[in-house]
Coordinates of C-alpha atoms and ligand atoms in Angstrom, one line a residue:
M1 CA 14.4 12.2 -10.6
T2 CA 13.4 12.0 -14.0
S3 CA 12.1 9.1 -15.8
D4 CA 14.6 8.5 -18.5
L5 CA 17.8 7.1 -18.3
T6 CA 20.1 9.9 -19.8
G7 CA 18.3 12.6 -17.5
A8 CA 18.8 10.2 -14.5
L9 CA 22.7 9.6 -15.3
S10 CA 23.3 13.5 -15.3
D11 CA 21.3 14.1 -12.1
P12 CA 23.5 16.3 -9.9
S13 CA 23.0 14.6 -6.7
L14 CA 23.9 11.2 -8.2
R15 CA 26.9 12.6 -9.9
K16 CA 28.2 13.7 -6.4
L17 CA 27.9 10.3 -5.4
W18 CA 29.5 8.9 -8.4
D19 CA 32.3 11.1 -7.8
R20 CA 33.0 9.5 -4.5
L21 CA 32.1 6.0 -5.6
P22 CA 32.8 5.4 -9.3
R23 CA 32.2 1.8 -9.3
A24 CA 28.8 2.0 -7.6
R25 CA 25.9 1.0 -10.1
L26 CA 22.3 1.9 -9.8
V27 CA 20.3 -1.7 -9.3
G28 CA 16.7 -3.1 -8.9
G29 CA 13.7 -1.0 -9.5
V30 CA 15.5 2.3 -10.4
V31 CA 17.1 0.6 -13.4
R32 CA 13.7 -1.2 -14.4
D33 CA 11.6 1.7 -14.1
L34 CA 14.0 3.9 -15.9
L35 CA 14.2 1.4 -18.8
I36 CA 10.5 1.7 -19.4
G37 CA 10.1 5.5 -18.6
R38 CA 8.5 5.2 -15.4
D39 CA 9.1 7.8 -12.5
V40 CA 11.6 6.6 -10.2
A41 CA 10.6 6.8 -6.5
D42 CA 13.8 5.5 -4.4
I43 CA 17.3 5.2 -5.6
D44 CA 19.3 2.0 -4.8
L45 CA 22.8 1.6 -5.7
A46 CA 25.2 -1.4 -5.3
T47 CA 28.9 -1.3 -5.1
P48 CA 31.8 -3.5 -4.5
E49 CA 33.4 -1.6 -1.6
P50 CA 32.5 -3.1 2.0
P51 CA 30.3 -1.0 3.9
D52 CA 32.8 0.6 6.4
V53 CA 34.7 1.8 3.1
V54 CA 31.6 3.4 1.8
Q55 CA 30.8 5.1 5.0
H56 CA 34.2 6.6 5.4
T57 CA 34.6 7.5 1.8
L58 CA 31.3 9.4 1.8
A59 CA 31.7 10.8 5.2
D60 CA 35.4 12.2 4.4
A61 CA 33.7 14.0 1.3
G62 CA 31.4 15.6 3.8
I63 CA 28.5 13.6 2.8
K64 CA 26.0 12.6 5.5
V65 CA 25.8 8.7 5.9
V66 CA 23.3 6.8 7.9
P67 CA 24.0 3.3 8.7
T68 CA 20.6 2.1 7.8
G69 CA 21.0 -1.5 7.3
I70 CA 24.8 -2.1 8.0
G71 CA 24.2 -5.9 9.2
H72 CA 23.3 -6.4 5.5
G73 CA 25.7 -3.8 4.0
T74 CA 23.3 -1.0 3.3
V75 CA 24.1 2.7 4.2
T76 CA 21.8 5.6 3.1
A77 CA 23.8 8.7 1.8
V78 CA 22.0 12.0 2.1
I79 CA 22.7 14.2 -0.9
D80 CA 20.9 17.6 -1.4
G81 CA 18.4 16.2 1.2
R82 CA 17.8 13.2 -1.0
P83 CA 18.4 9.6 0.3
F84 CA 20.5 7.1 -1.8
E85 CA 20.7 3.6 -0.6
I86 CA 23.9 1.9 -1.3
T87 CA 24.5 -1.6 -0.5
T88 CA 27.9 -3.6 -0.7
L89 CA 27.6 -6.5 -3.4
R90 CA 26.8 -9.7 -1.4
R91 CA 25.7 -13.1 -1.7
D92 CA 23.3 -15.1 0.5
V93 CA 25.5 -17.8 2.3
E94 CA 22.5 -19.2 4.1
T95 CA 18.7 -18.5 4.3
D96 CA 16.0 -19.5 6.7
G97 CA 13.1 -18.7 4.8
R98 CA 13.2 -15.0 5.5
H99 CA 16.4 -13.8 6.5
A100 CA 19.8 -14.6 4.9
T101 CA 23.3 -14.7 6.2
V102 CA 25.2 -12.7 3.9
A103 CA 28.9 -12.3 2.6
W104 CA 30.5 -9.4 0.7
T105 CA 31.5 -10.1 -2.7
S106 CA 33.1 -8.2 -5.7
D107 CA 31.0 -10.5 -7.9
W108 CA 28.2 -8.5 -9.7
R109 CA 26.5 -11.5 -11.1
A110 CA 26.6 -13.2 -7.6
D111 CA 24.8 -10.2 -6.3
A112 CA 22.2 -10.2 -9.2
A113 CA 21.7 -13.9 -8.6
R114 CA 20.5 -13.1 -4.9
R115 CA 17.7 -10.8 -6.2
D116 CA 14.3 -12.0 -6.8
F117 CA 13.2 -11.2 -10.6
T118 CA 15.1 -11.2 -13.8
F119 CA 13.8 -7.4 -14.2
N120 CA 14.8 -6.5 -10.7
A121 CA 18.3 -7.7 -11.1
M122 CA 20.0 -5.4 -13.6
F123 CA 22.6 -2.9 -13.0
C124 CA 23.3 0.5 -14.7
D125 CA 26.7 2.0 -14.3
R126 CA 27.7 5.9 -14.4
E127 CA 28.1 5.8 -18.3
G128 CA 24.7 4.3 -18.8
V129 CA 25.8 0.6 -19.4
V130 CA 23.3 -1.6 -18.4
F131 CA 24.3 -5.2 -17.0
D132 CA 21.6 -7.7 -17.3
Y133 CA 22.7 -11.1 -16.4
F134 CA 19.4 -12.9 -16.5
G135 CA 17.5 -11.3 -19.4
G136 CA 15.7 -9.0 -17.3
R137 CA 15.1 -6.4 -19.9
E138 CA 13.4 -8.9 -22.4
D139 CA 11.0 -10.1 -19.8
L140 CA 10.5 -6.5 -18.6
L141 CA 9.6 -5.5 -22.3
A142 CA 7.4 -8.7 -22.7
G143 CA 5.6 -8.2 -19.4
R144 CA 7.1 -11.5 -17.8
V145 CA 7.9 -11.9 -14.2
R146 CA 10.5 -14.4 -13.9
F147 CA 12.4 -15.8 -11.0
V148 CA 16.2 -15.6 -10.9
G149 CA 16.8 -19.2 -10.9
D150 CA 14.6 -22.0 -9.8
P151 CA 11.2 -20.7 -8.5
D152 CA 11.0 -23.5 -5.5
Q153 CA 14.3 -22.7 -4.4
R154 CA 14.0 -19.0 -4.3
L155 CA 10.7 -19.3 -2.6
A156 CA 12.0 -21.6 0.0
E157 CA 15.0 -19.2 0.7
D158 CA 12.5 -16.2 1.3
A159 CA 8.7 -16.7 1.3
L160 CA 8.2 -12.8 1.0
R161 CA 9.0 -13.3 -2.6
L162 CA 5.7 -15.0 -3.1
L163 CA 4.0 -12.0 -2.3
R164 CA 6.5 -9.7 -4.0
Y165 CA 5.6 -11.9 -7.2
F166 CA 1.9 -10.7 -7.4
R167 CA 2.8 -7.0 -6.7
F168 CA 5.2 -7.2 -9.6
L169 CA 2.7 -9.3 -11.6
G170 CA 0.0 -6.8 -11.2
R171 CA 2.3 -3.9 -12.0
F172 CA 4.3 -5.2 -14.9
G173 CA 2.7 -8.5 -16.1
R174 CA 1.3 -8.6 -19.4
E175 CA 1.9 -12.3 -20.4
E176 CA -0.2 -15.3 -18.9
P177 CA 1.9 -16.0 -15.8
D178 CA 3.9 -19.1 -16.1
L179 CA 2.4 -22.4 -15.0
L180 CA 5.5 -23.8 -13.4
T181 CA 6.0 -20.7 -11.5
L182 CA 2.5 -20.9 -10.5
A183 CA 2.9 -24.4 -9.3
A184 CA 5.9 -23.4 -7.4
I185 CA 4.0 -20.7 -5.6
K186 CA 1.1 -23.1 -4.8
R187 CA 3.7 -25.3 -3.0
A188 CA 5.1 -22.5 -1.2
V189 CA 1.8 -21.3 0.3
P190 CA 2.5 -23.2 3.6
R191 CA 5.8 -21.1 3.9
L192 CA 3.8 -17.8 4.4
A193 CA 3.3 -18.9 8.0
R194 CA 6.8 -17.8 8.4
L195 CA 6.5 -14.2 7.7
S196 CA 5.7 -11.5 10.2
V197 CA 2.6 -10.3 10.0
E198 CA 3.5 -6.6 9.3
R199 CA 5.6 -7.9 6.2
V200 CA 2.2 -9.5 4.8
W201 CA 0.1 -6.7 5.2
S202 CA 2.9 -4.2 3.8
E203 CA 2.9 -6.5 0.8
L204 CA -1.0 -7.3 0.6
S205 CA -1.7 -3.7 0.8
R206 CA 0.5 -2.7 -2.1
I207 CA -0.9 -5.5 -4.2
L208 CA -4.5 -4.5 -3.4
G209 CA -3.5 -0.7 -3.8
G210 CA -1.9 -1.4 -7.1
P211 CA -2.7 -2.1 -10.8
R212 CA -4.9 -5.2 -11.6
A213 CA -5.6 -5.6 -8.0
S214 CA -8.7 -7.8 -8.6
E215 CA -6.9 -10.0 -11.1
M216 CA -4.2 -10.5 -8.7
S217 CA -6.6 -11.3 -5.7
A218 CA -8.5 -13.9 -8.1
L219 CA -5.3 -15.7 -8.9
M220 CA -4.1 -15.5 -5.3
G221 CA -7.3 -16.9 -4.2
R222 CA -7.1 -19.8 -6.9
L223 CA -3.6 -20.6 -5.6
G224 CA -4.5 -20.9 -2.0
V225 CA -2.6 -17.8 -1.0
L226 CA -5.6 -15.7 0.3
D227 CA -6.8 -18.6 2.3
A228 CA -3.4 -18.7 4.1
L229 CA -3.7 -14.8 4.8
L230 CA -7.2 -13.6 5.2
P231 CA -10.0 -14.5 7.5
G232 CA -13.5 -14.4 6.5
E233 CA -15.6 -15.2 3.7
R234 CA -14.1 -14.0 0.6
T235 CA -16.1 -11.9 -1.7
Q236 CA -14.1 -11.7 -4.8
G237 CA -17.0 -10.7 -7.0
R238 CA -17.4 -7.7 -4.9
L239 CA -13.8 -6.7 -5.1
E240 CA -14.2 -6.7 -9.0
R241 CA -17.2 -4.8 -9.1
T242 CA -16.0 -2.3 -6.6
V243 CA -12.5 -1.8 -8.7
S244 CA -14.6 -1.7 -12.1
C245 CA -16.8 1.0 -10.9
G246 CA -13.9 3.3 -10.3
A247 CA -13.4 3.2 -6.6
P248 CA -9.9 4.7 -5.6
A249 CA -6.9 2.4 -5.3
D250 CA -7.1 2.4 -1.5
P251 CA -6.0 -0.9 0.1
V252 CA -8.2 -0.7 3.3
L253 CA -11.4 -0.2 1.0
R254 CA -10.2 -2.8 -1.2
L255 CA -9.6 -5.2 1.8
G256 CA -13.2 -4.4 3.1
A257 CA -14.5 -5.2 -0.3
L258 CA -12.6 -8.6 -0.5
T259 CA -13.8 -10.2 2.9
T260 CA -16.7 -10.0 5.0
A261 CA -14.4 -10.4 8.2
S262 CA -14.8 -7.8 10.9
A263 CA -12.6 -4.9 11.6
D264 CA -11.3 -6.2 14.7
V265 CA -10.5 -9.8 13.1
L266 CA -8.8 -8.1 10.1
G267 CA -6.9 -5.8 12.4
Q268 CA -5.5 -8.5 14.6
R269 CA -4.8 -10.8 12.0
L270 CA -3.0 -8.3 9.8
R271 CA -1.7 -6.2 12.5
L272 CA -3.3 -3.2 11.1
A273 CA -2.9 0.3 12.3
R274 CA -5.5 1.9 14.6
R275 CA -6.6 4.2 11.9
E276 CA -7.0 1.4 9.3
V277 CA -9.0 -0.6 11.9
D278 CA -11.2 2.5 12.5
R279 CA -11.8 3.0 8.8
L280 CA -12.8 -0.8 8.0
N281 CA -15.0 -0.5 11.3
A282 CA -17.0 2.5 9.8
L283 CA -17.4 0.4 6.5
R284 CA -18.7 -2.5 8.6
T285 CA -21.0 -0.1 10.8
L286 CA -22.6 2.1 8.4
P287 CA -25.7 1.1 6.9
P288 CA -25.5 0.6 3.0
V289 CA -24.9 4.2 1.5
T290 CA -27.1 3.7 -1.9
P291 CA -28.6 6.2 -4.3
T292 CA -32.2 5.5 -3.0
L293 CA -31.3 6.9 0.5
G294 CA -33.0 10.0 1.2
C295 CA -31.5 13.3 1.8
D296 CA -32.3 13.4 5.4
D297 CA -30.7 10.0 6.0
R298 CA -27.6 11.0 4.1
R299 CA -27.2 14.0 6.4
R300 CA -27.6 11.9 9.4
L301 CA -24.8 9.5 8.5
L302 CA -22.7 12.8 7.8
A303 CA -23.4 13.9 11.3
S304 CA -21.8 10.7 12.8
F305 CA -19.3 9.7 10.2
P306 CA -16.7 11.5 8.2
P307 CA -17.8 12.1 4.7
A308 CA -14.9 9.9 3.5
A309 CA -16.2 7.1 5.3
V310 CA -19.8 7.6 3.9
V311 CA -18.1 8.0 0.4
A312 CA -16.1 4.6 1.2
R313 CA -19.2 2.9 2.3
S314 CA -21.1 3.8 -1.1
W315 CA -18.2 2.4 -3.1
L316 CA -18.8 -1.0 -1.3
A317 CA -22.4 -0.7 -1.5
Q318 CA -22.1 -0.3 -5.2
G319 CA -19.8 -3.6 -5.5
D320 CA -22.7 -5.3 -3.9
V321 CA -24.7 -4.4 -7.2
V322 CA -24.5 -6.7 -10.0
G323 CA -25.0 -4.9 -13.5
A324 CA -23.8 -2.1 -15.5
P325 CA -22.4 0.9 -13.4
D326 CA -25.2 3.6 -12.9
P327 CA -24.1 7.3 -12.9
E328 CA -26.5 7.8 -9.8
W329 CA -23.8 6.6 -7.7
D330 CA -21.5 9.2 -8.6
R331 CA -24.0 11.9 -8.3
L332 CA -24.6 10.4 -4.8
R333 CA -20.9 10.9 -4.0
G334 CA -21.0 14.3 -5.3
W335 CA -23.8 15.1 -3.2
I336 CA -22.1 13.8 0.1
L337 CA -19.0 15.6 -0.8
D338 CA -20.8 19.0 -1.3
C339 CA -23.0 18.7 1.6
P340 CA -21.8 20.8 4.7
V341 CA -21.2 18.7 7.4
P342 CA -24.2 19.0 9.7
M343 CA -23.5 19.9 13.2
L344 CA -25.8 20.2 16.3
P345 CA -26.1 24.1 16.4
V346 CA -26.4 24.2 20.2
A347 CA -23.9 23.1 22.9
G348 CA -24.0 22.5 26.7
R349 CA -23.7 26.0 27.6
D350 CA -26.9 26.9 25.9
V351 CA -28.5 24.3 28.1
V352 CA -26.9 25.8 31.2
A353 CA -28.0 29.3 29.9
A354 CA -31.5 27.8 30.0
G355 CA -31.4 27.3 33.7
V356 CA -30.0 23.7 34.0
A357 CA -27.1 23.5 36.6
A358 CA -24.1 21.8 35.1
G359 CA -23.9 18.0 35.2
P360 CA -25.4 15.0 34.0
A361 CA -28.8 16.8 33.2
V362 CA -27.1 18.9 30.7
G363 CA -26.0 16.1 28.7
A364 CA -29.5 14.4 28.8
V365 CA -31.1 17.7 27.5
L366 CA -28.7 17.8 24.8
Q367 CA -29.2 14.2 24.0
D368 CA -32.9 14.9 23.5
V369 CA -32.6 18.0 21.4
G370 CA -29.9 16.3 19.3
A371 CA -32.3 13.2 18.8
R372 CA -35.1 15.7 17.7
W373 CA -32.5 17.5 15.5
R374 CA -31.5 14.2 13.7
A375 CA -35.2 12.9 13.5
G376 CA -35.8 16.0 11.5
G377 CA -32.8 15.3 9.1
C378 CA -30.4 17.6 10.8
V379 CA -31.6 20.7 9.4
A380 CA -33.1 22.6 12.1
D381 CA -31.2 25.9 13.0
R382 CA -29.8 27.2 16.1
R383 CA -33.0 29.3 16.9
T384 CA -35.1 26.2 16.5
C385 CA -32.8 24.2 18.8
L386 CA -32.8 26.8 21.3
V387 CA -36.8 26.7 21.3
W388 CA -36.2 22.8 21.8
I389 CA -33.9 23.1 24.6
R390 CA -36.5 25.3 26.6
E391 CA -39.0 22.9 25.8
A392 CA -36.8 20.0 27.0
V393 CA -36.0 21.9 30.3
A394 CA -39.7 22.5 31.1
A395 CA -40.5 18.9 30.4
R396 CA -37.9 17.6 32.9
P397 CA -39.2 16.6 36.3
S398 CA -38.4 19.3 38.8
Ligands
ATP28 P1 9.8 -0.8 -5.9 O1 9.7 0.1 -7.1 O2 8.3 -1.1 -5.5 O3 10.5 0.0 -4.8 P2 12.0 -2.3 -6.1 O4 12.3 -3.4 -7.1 O5 12.9 -1.1 -5.8 O6 10.5 -1.8 -6.4 P3 12.5 -3.0 -3.3 O7 11.7 -3.5 -2.3 O8 12.6 -1.4 -3.1 O9 11.8 -3.2 -4.5 O10 13.8 -3.9 -3.4 C1 15.0 -3.1 -4.1 C2 15.6 -4.5 -4.9 O11 16.1 -5.2 -3.9 C3 14.8 -5.3 -5.6 O12 14.7 -4.6 -6.9 C4 15.3 -6.6 -5.6 O13 16.4 -6.5 -6.7 C5 16.1 -6.7 -4.3 N1 15.0 -7.4 -3.5 C6 14.1 -6.8 -2.6 N2 13.6 -7.7 -1.9 C7 13.9 -8.9 -2.2 C8 13.8 -10.2 -1.7 N3 12.8 -10.4 -0.7 N4 14.5 -11.3 -2.3 C9 15.4 -10.9 -3.4 N5 15.7 -9.7 -3.8 C10 14.9 -8.5 -3.3
MG29 MG1 12.5 0.2 -4.3

């Protein structure tokens, strides 16, 4: 979708939806992002019709509807292959710190009032009229992240908002954060224990992978948020240097920079995906990858670890160095990425061809030859390795 409001309003798929649900309005992130000309990822709409009416109306028009969150009044319409999330206007009747019991309403303001931040609580109808009940546009333009209503109450209703606050502060905040809001956040920290671990990492990874990640991490550290979430010793300075020397906005790399905890401990605590634990593990296992590392050592690392892991380790190593960024580090990473991945140019069948019967002895010979190849910096060619196989075979006790 385009990033300007007029373009968005004439979007053909959205028009098809509006033909059927003329009262629906864009809501939340899409309105916020369009107002400041940012690209819009997913499109959410709110509408006064109850979910079953939304479902039937769209289905009758031949539009595919998936009841993605029907209990909370959300269905997803798929038009021209694109998803549109449509949620019936609702108000929260009761909250338990994370989940709300909801009731449908036709009151737009009540729906806006249950949303988290003023700039996430705006609607825009099909004519382009923006409905902004809480001064969201002004806050957005000022770079101010403000809860709708009283921060203590809003955080008590749903502790996830505490993490969402930092996500949006990193992304849109330009003013100094409001001290009363920060005090409420600090008071709400114990509530984080009620969140599911998956939600914690899904938010934290967006904060770490988002803009101003090290500032957000420093602030969360000061308020006690990170103590509640992360194991290990925190290395805020390393995160700051890693980010400022240009490391990619990679949440796993930044998590590895921010704490000394092992991959397994982090994996368990944040219930990370297997491949995230593997990546952290490589960061912890690899020796420091620095520009002083000789070419033989670099190739040895590349023979055992994926180039991306070696590069990631170099970012962390650079983050350990205090001082002005040195271009040698980027040259090091360029070298690593340009280097063909070294692979032992012989295999088990070559050992068998040299007269060793298939079995454990083949592996043992291959291991000897591999060790010799690595000791030489992983440069010996196939011919040399075949000679080494013959030598290893001859040296074996018969
Ligand atoms: P993004 O661009 O990151 O998707 P978004 O504002 O669209 O940002 P979503 O998580 O997609 O964020 O949520 C959509 C909208 O739902 C928000 O703009 C907000 O109005 C509301 N919302 C989401 N989560 C909460 C919450 N925990 N408490 C209150 N309102 C929420
Ligand atoms: Mg969204």
